[in-house]
Coordinates of N, CA and C and ligand atoms in Angstrom, one line a residue:
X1 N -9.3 16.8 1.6 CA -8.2 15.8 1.4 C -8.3 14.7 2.3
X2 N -8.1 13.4 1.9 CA -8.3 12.2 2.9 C -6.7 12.0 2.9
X3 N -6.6 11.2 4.0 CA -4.9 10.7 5.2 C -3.9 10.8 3.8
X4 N -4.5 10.3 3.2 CA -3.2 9.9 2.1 C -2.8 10.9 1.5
X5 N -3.8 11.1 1.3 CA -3.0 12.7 0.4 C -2.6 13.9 1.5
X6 N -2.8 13.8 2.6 CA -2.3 14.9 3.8 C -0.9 14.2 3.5
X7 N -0.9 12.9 3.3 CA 0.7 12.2 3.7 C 1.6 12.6 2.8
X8 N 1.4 12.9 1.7 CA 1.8 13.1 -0.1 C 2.3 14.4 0.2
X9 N 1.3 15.5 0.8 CA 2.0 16.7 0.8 C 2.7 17.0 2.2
X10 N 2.8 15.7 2.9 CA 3.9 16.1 4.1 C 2.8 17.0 5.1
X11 N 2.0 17.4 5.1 CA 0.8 17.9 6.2 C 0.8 16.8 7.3
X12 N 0.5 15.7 7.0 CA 0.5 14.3 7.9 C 2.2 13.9 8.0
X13 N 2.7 13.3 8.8 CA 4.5 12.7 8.7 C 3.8 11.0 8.6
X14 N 5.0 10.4 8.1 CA 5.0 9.2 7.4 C 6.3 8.6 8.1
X15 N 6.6 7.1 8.4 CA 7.7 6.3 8.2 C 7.7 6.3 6.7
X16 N 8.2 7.2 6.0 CA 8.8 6.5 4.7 C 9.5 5.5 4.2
X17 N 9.3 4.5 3.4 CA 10.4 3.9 3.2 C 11.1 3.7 1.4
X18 N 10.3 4.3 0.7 CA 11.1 4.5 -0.3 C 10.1 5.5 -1.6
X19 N 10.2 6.3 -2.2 CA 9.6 7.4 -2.8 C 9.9 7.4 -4.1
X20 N 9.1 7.9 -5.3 CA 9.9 9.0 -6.3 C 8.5 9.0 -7.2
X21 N 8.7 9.9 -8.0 CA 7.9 11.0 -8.5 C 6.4 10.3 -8.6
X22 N 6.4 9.1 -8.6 CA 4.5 8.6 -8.5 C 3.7 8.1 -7.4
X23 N 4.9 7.6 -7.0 CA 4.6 6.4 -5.5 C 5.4 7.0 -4.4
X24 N 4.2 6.2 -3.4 CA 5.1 6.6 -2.1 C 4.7 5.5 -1.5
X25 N 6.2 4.4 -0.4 CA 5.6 3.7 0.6 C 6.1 4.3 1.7
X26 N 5.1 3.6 2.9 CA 5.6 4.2 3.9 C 4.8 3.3 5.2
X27 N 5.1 3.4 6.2 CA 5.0 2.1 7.0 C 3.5 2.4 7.8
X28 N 2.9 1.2 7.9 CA 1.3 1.5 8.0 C 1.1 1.6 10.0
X29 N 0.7 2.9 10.0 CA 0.7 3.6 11.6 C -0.2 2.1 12.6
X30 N -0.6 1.0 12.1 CA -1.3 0.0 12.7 C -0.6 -0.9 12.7
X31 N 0.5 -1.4 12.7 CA 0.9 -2.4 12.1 C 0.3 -3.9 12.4
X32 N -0.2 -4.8 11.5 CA -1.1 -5.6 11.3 C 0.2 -7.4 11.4
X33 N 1.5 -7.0 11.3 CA 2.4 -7.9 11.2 C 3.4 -7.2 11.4
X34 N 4.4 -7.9 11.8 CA 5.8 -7.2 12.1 C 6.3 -6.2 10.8
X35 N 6.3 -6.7 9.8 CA 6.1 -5.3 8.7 C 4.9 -5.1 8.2
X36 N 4.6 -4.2 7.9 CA 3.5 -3.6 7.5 C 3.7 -2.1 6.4
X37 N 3.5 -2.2 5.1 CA 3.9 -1.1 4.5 C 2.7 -1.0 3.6
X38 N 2.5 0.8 3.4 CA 1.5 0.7 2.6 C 2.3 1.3 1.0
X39 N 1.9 1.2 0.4 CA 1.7 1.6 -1.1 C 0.7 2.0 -1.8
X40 N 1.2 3.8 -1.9 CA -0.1 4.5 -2.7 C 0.8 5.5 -4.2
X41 N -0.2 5.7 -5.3 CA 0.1 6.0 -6.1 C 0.0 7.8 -5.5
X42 N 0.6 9.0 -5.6 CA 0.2 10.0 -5.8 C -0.4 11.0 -6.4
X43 N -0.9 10.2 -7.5 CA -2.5 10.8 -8.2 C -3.7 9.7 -7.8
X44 N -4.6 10.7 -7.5 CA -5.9 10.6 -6.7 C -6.5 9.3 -7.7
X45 N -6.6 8.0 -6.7 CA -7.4 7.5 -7.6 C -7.8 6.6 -6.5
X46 N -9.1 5.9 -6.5 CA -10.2 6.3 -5.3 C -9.8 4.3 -5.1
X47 N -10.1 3.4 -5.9 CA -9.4 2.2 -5.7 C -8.9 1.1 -6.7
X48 N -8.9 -0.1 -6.7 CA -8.6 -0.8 -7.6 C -9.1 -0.9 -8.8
X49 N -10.4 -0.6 -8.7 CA -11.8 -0.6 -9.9 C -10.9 0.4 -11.3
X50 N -9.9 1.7 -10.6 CA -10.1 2.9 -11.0 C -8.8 2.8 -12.0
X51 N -8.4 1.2 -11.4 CA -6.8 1.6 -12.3 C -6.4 1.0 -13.6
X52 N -5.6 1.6 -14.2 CA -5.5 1.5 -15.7 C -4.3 0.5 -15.5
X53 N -4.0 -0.4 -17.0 CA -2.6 -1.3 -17.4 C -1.6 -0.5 -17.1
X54 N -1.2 0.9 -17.4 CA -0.1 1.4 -17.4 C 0.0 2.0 -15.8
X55 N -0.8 2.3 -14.8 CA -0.5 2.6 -13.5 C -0.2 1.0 -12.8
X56 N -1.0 -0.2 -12.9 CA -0.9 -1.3 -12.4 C 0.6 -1.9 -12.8
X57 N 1.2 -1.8 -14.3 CA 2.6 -1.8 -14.3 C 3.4 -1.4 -13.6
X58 N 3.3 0.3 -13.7 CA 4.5 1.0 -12.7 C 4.6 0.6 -11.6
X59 N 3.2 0.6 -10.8 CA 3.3 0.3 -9.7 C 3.9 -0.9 -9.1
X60 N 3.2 -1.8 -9.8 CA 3.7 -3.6 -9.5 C 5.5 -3.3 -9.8
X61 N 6.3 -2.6 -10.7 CA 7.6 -1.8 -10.6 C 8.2 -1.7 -9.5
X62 N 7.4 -0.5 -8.5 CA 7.3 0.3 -7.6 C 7.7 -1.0 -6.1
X63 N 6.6 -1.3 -6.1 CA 6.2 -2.4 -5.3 C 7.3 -4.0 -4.8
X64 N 8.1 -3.9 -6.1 CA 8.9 -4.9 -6.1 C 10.7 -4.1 -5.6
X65 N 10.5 -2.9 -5.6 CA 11.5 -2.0 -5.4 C 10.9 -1.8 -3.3
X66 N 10.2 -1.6 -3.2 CA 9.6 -1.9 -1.7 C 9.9 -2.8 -1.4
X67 N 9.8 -4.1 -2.0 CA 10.2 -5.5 -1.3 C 11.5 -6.2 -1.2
X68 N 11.9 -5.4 -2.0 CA 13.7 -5.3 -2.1 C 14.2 -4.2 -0.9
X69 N 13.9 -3.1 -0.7 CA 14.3 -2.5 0.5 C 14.0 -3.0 1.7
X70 N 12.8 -3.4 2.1 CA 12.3 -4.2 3.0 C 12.9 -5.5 3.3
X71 N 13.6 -6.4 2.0 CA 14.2 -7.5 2.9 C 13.3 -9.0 2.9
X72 N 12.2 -8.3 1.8 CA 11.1 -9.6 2.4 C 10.7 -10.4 0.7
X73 N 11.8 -9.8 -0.3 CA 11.2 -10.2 -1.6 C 11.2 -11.9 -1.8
X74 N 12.5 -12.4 -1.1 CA 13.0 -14.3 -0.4 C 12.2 -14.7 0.1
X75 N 11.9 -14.4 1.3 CA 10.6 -14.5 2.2 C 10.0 -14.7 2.6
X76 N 9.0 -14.0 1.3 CA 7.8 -13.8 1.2 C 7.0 -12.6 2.1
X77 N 5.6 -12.4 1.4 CA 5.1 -11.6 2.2 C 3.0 -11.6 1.5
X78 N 2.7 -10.7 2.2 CA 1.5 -10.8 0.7 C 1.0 -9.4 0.4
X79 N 0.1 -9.1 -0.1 CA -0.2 -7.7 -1.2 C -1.6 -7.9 -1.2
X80 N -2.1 -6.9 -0.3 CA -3.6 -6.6 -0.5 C -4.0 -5.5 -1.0
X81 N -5.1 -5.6 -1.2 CA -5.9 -4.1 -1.7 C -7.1 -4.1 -1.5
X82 N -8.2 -3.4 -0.6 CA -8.9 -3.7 0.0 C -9.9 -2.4 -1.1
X83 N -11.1 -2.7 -1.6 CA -11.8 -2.3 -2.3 C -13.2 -1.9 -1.9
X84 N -13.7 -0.7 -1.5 CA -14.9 -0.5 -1.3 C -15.7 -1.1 0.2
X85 N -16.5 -0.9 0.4 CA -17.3 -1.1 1.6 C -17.0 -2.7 2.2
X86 N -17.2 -3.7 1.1 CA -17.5 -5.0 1.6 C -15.8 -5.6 2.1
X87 N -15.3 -5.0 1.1 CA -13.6 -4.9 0.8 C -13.0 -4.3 2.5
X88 N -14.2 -3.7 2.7 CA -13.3 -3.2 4.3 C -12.5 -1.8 3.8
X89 N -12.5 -1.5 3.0 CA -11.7 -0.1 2.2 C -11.9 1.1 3.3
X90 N -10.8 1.7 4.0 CA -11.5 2.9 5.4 C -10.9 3.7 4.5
X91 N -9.5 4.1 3.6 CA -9.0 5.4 2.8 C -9.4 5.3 1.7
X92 N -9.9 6.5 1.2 CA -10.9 6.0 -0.2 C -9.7 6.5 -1.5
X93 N -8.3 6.1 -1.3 CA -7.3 6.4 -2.0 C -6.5 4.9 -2.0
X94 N -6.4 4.5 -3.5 CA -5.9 3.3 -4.1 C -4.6 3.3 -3.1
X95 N -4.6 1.9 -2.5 CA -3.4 1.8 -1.6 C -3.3 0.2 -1.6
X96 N -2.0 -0.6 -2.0 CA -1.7 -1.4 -1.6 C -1.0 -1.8 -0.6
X97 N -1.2 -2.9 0.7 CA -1.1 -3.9 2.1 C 0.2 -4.5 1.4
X98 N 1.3 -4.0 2.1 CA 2.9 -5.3 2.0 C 2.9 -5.5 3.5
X99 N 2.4 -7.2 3.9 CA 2.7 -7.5 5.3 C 3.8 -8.5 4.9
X100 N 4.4 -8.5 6.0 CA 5.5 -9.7 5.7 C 6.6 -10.0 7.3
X101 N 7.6 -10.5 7.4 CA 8.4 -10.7 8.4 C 8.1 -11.3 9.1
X102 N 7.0 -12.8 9.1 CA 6.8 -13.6 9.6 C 5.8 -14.6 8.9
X103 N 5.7 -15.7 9.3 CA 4.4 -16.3 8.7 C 3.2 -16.0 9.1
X104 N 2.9 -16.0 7.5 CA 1.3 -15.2 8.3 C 0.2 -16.0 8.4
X105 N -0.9 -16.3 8.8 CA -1.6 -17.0 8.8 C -3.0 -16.3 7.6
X106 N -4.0 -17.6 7.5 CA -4.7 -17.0 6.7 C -6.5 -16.9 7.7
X107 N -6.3 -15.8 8.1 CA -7.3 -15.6 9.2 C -9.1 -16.1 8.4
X108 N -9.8 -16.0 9.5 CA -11.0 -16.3 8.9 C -12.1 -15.0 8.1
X109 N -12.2 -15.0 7.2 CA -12.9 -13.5 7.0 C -13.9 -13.1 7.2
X110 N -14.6 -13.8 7.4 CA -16.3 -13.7 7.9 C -16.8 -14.1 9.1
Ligands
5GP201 P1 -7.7 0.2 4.4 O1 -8.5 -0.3 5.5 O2 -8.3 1.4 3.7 O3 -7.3 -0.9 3.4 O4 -6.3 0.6 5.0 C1 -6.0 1.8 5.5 C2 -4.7 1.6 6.3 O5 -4.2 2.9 6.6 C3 -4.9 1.0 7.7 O6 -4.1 -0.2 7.8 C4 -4.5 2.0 8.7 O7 -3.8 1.5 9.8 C5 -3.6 2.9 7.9 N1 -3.6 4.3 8.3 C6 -4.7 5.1 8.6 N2 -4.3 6.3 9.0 C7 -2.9 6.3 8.9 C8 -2.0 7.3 9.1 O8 -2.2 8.5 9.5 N3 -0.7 7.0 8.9 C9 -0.3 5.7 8.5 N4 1.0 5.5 8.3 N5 -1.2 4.8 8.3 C10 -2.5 5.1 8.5

């Protein structure tokens, strides 16, 4: 089992910040910005490559229900997903990046 799914079945503890039967967010243990939340589906699906129209629906759903608890949907914020090796991808479990609570800058990537 990789981090995310230890987190899904509560083996790992989480900041949660809002849940229900597909999705979980929960606040990212590095924080990268004054908020920092991650968003993952809880069926195993390895990254962006993997996802179907009807999981990218719910979730974008999901996601907009995060940004409304959070406080940051006015804003602003931004929404990553980091895909595979070059992508920087360290949990090999589809997860989307909600940074937000300040202006962010747009760093240099290379
Ligand atoms: P990636 O680099 O795969 O896009 O992002 C993985 C994220 O998971 C990183 O931002 C990292 O800080 C976060 N992370 C790794 N382990 C844990 C953990 O045990 N708990 C939480 N809440 N976040 C974690």
């Amino acid at each position: 089992m990789n981090i995310f799914e230890k987190i899904i079945t509560g083996e790992i503890p989480s900041k949660k910040i809002l849940e229900n039967s597909k999705f979980l967010a929960f606040h990212d243990i590095a924080p990268k910005a004054p908020i920092h939340a991650l968003v993952i589906p809880k069926q195993s699906i390895k990254d962006f490559n993997a996802i179907t129209p009807e999981l990218m629906k719910e979730m974008s759903e999901f996601i907009l229900e995060v940004v409304e608890e959070l406080g940051i949907k006015e804003s602003g914020y931004r929404l990553i997903t980091n895909i595979g090796n070059d992508g920087g991808q360290e949990v090999p479990h589809l997860h989307f990046h909600i940074l937000g609570g300040a202006k962010l800058k747009w760093p240099e990537l290379i």
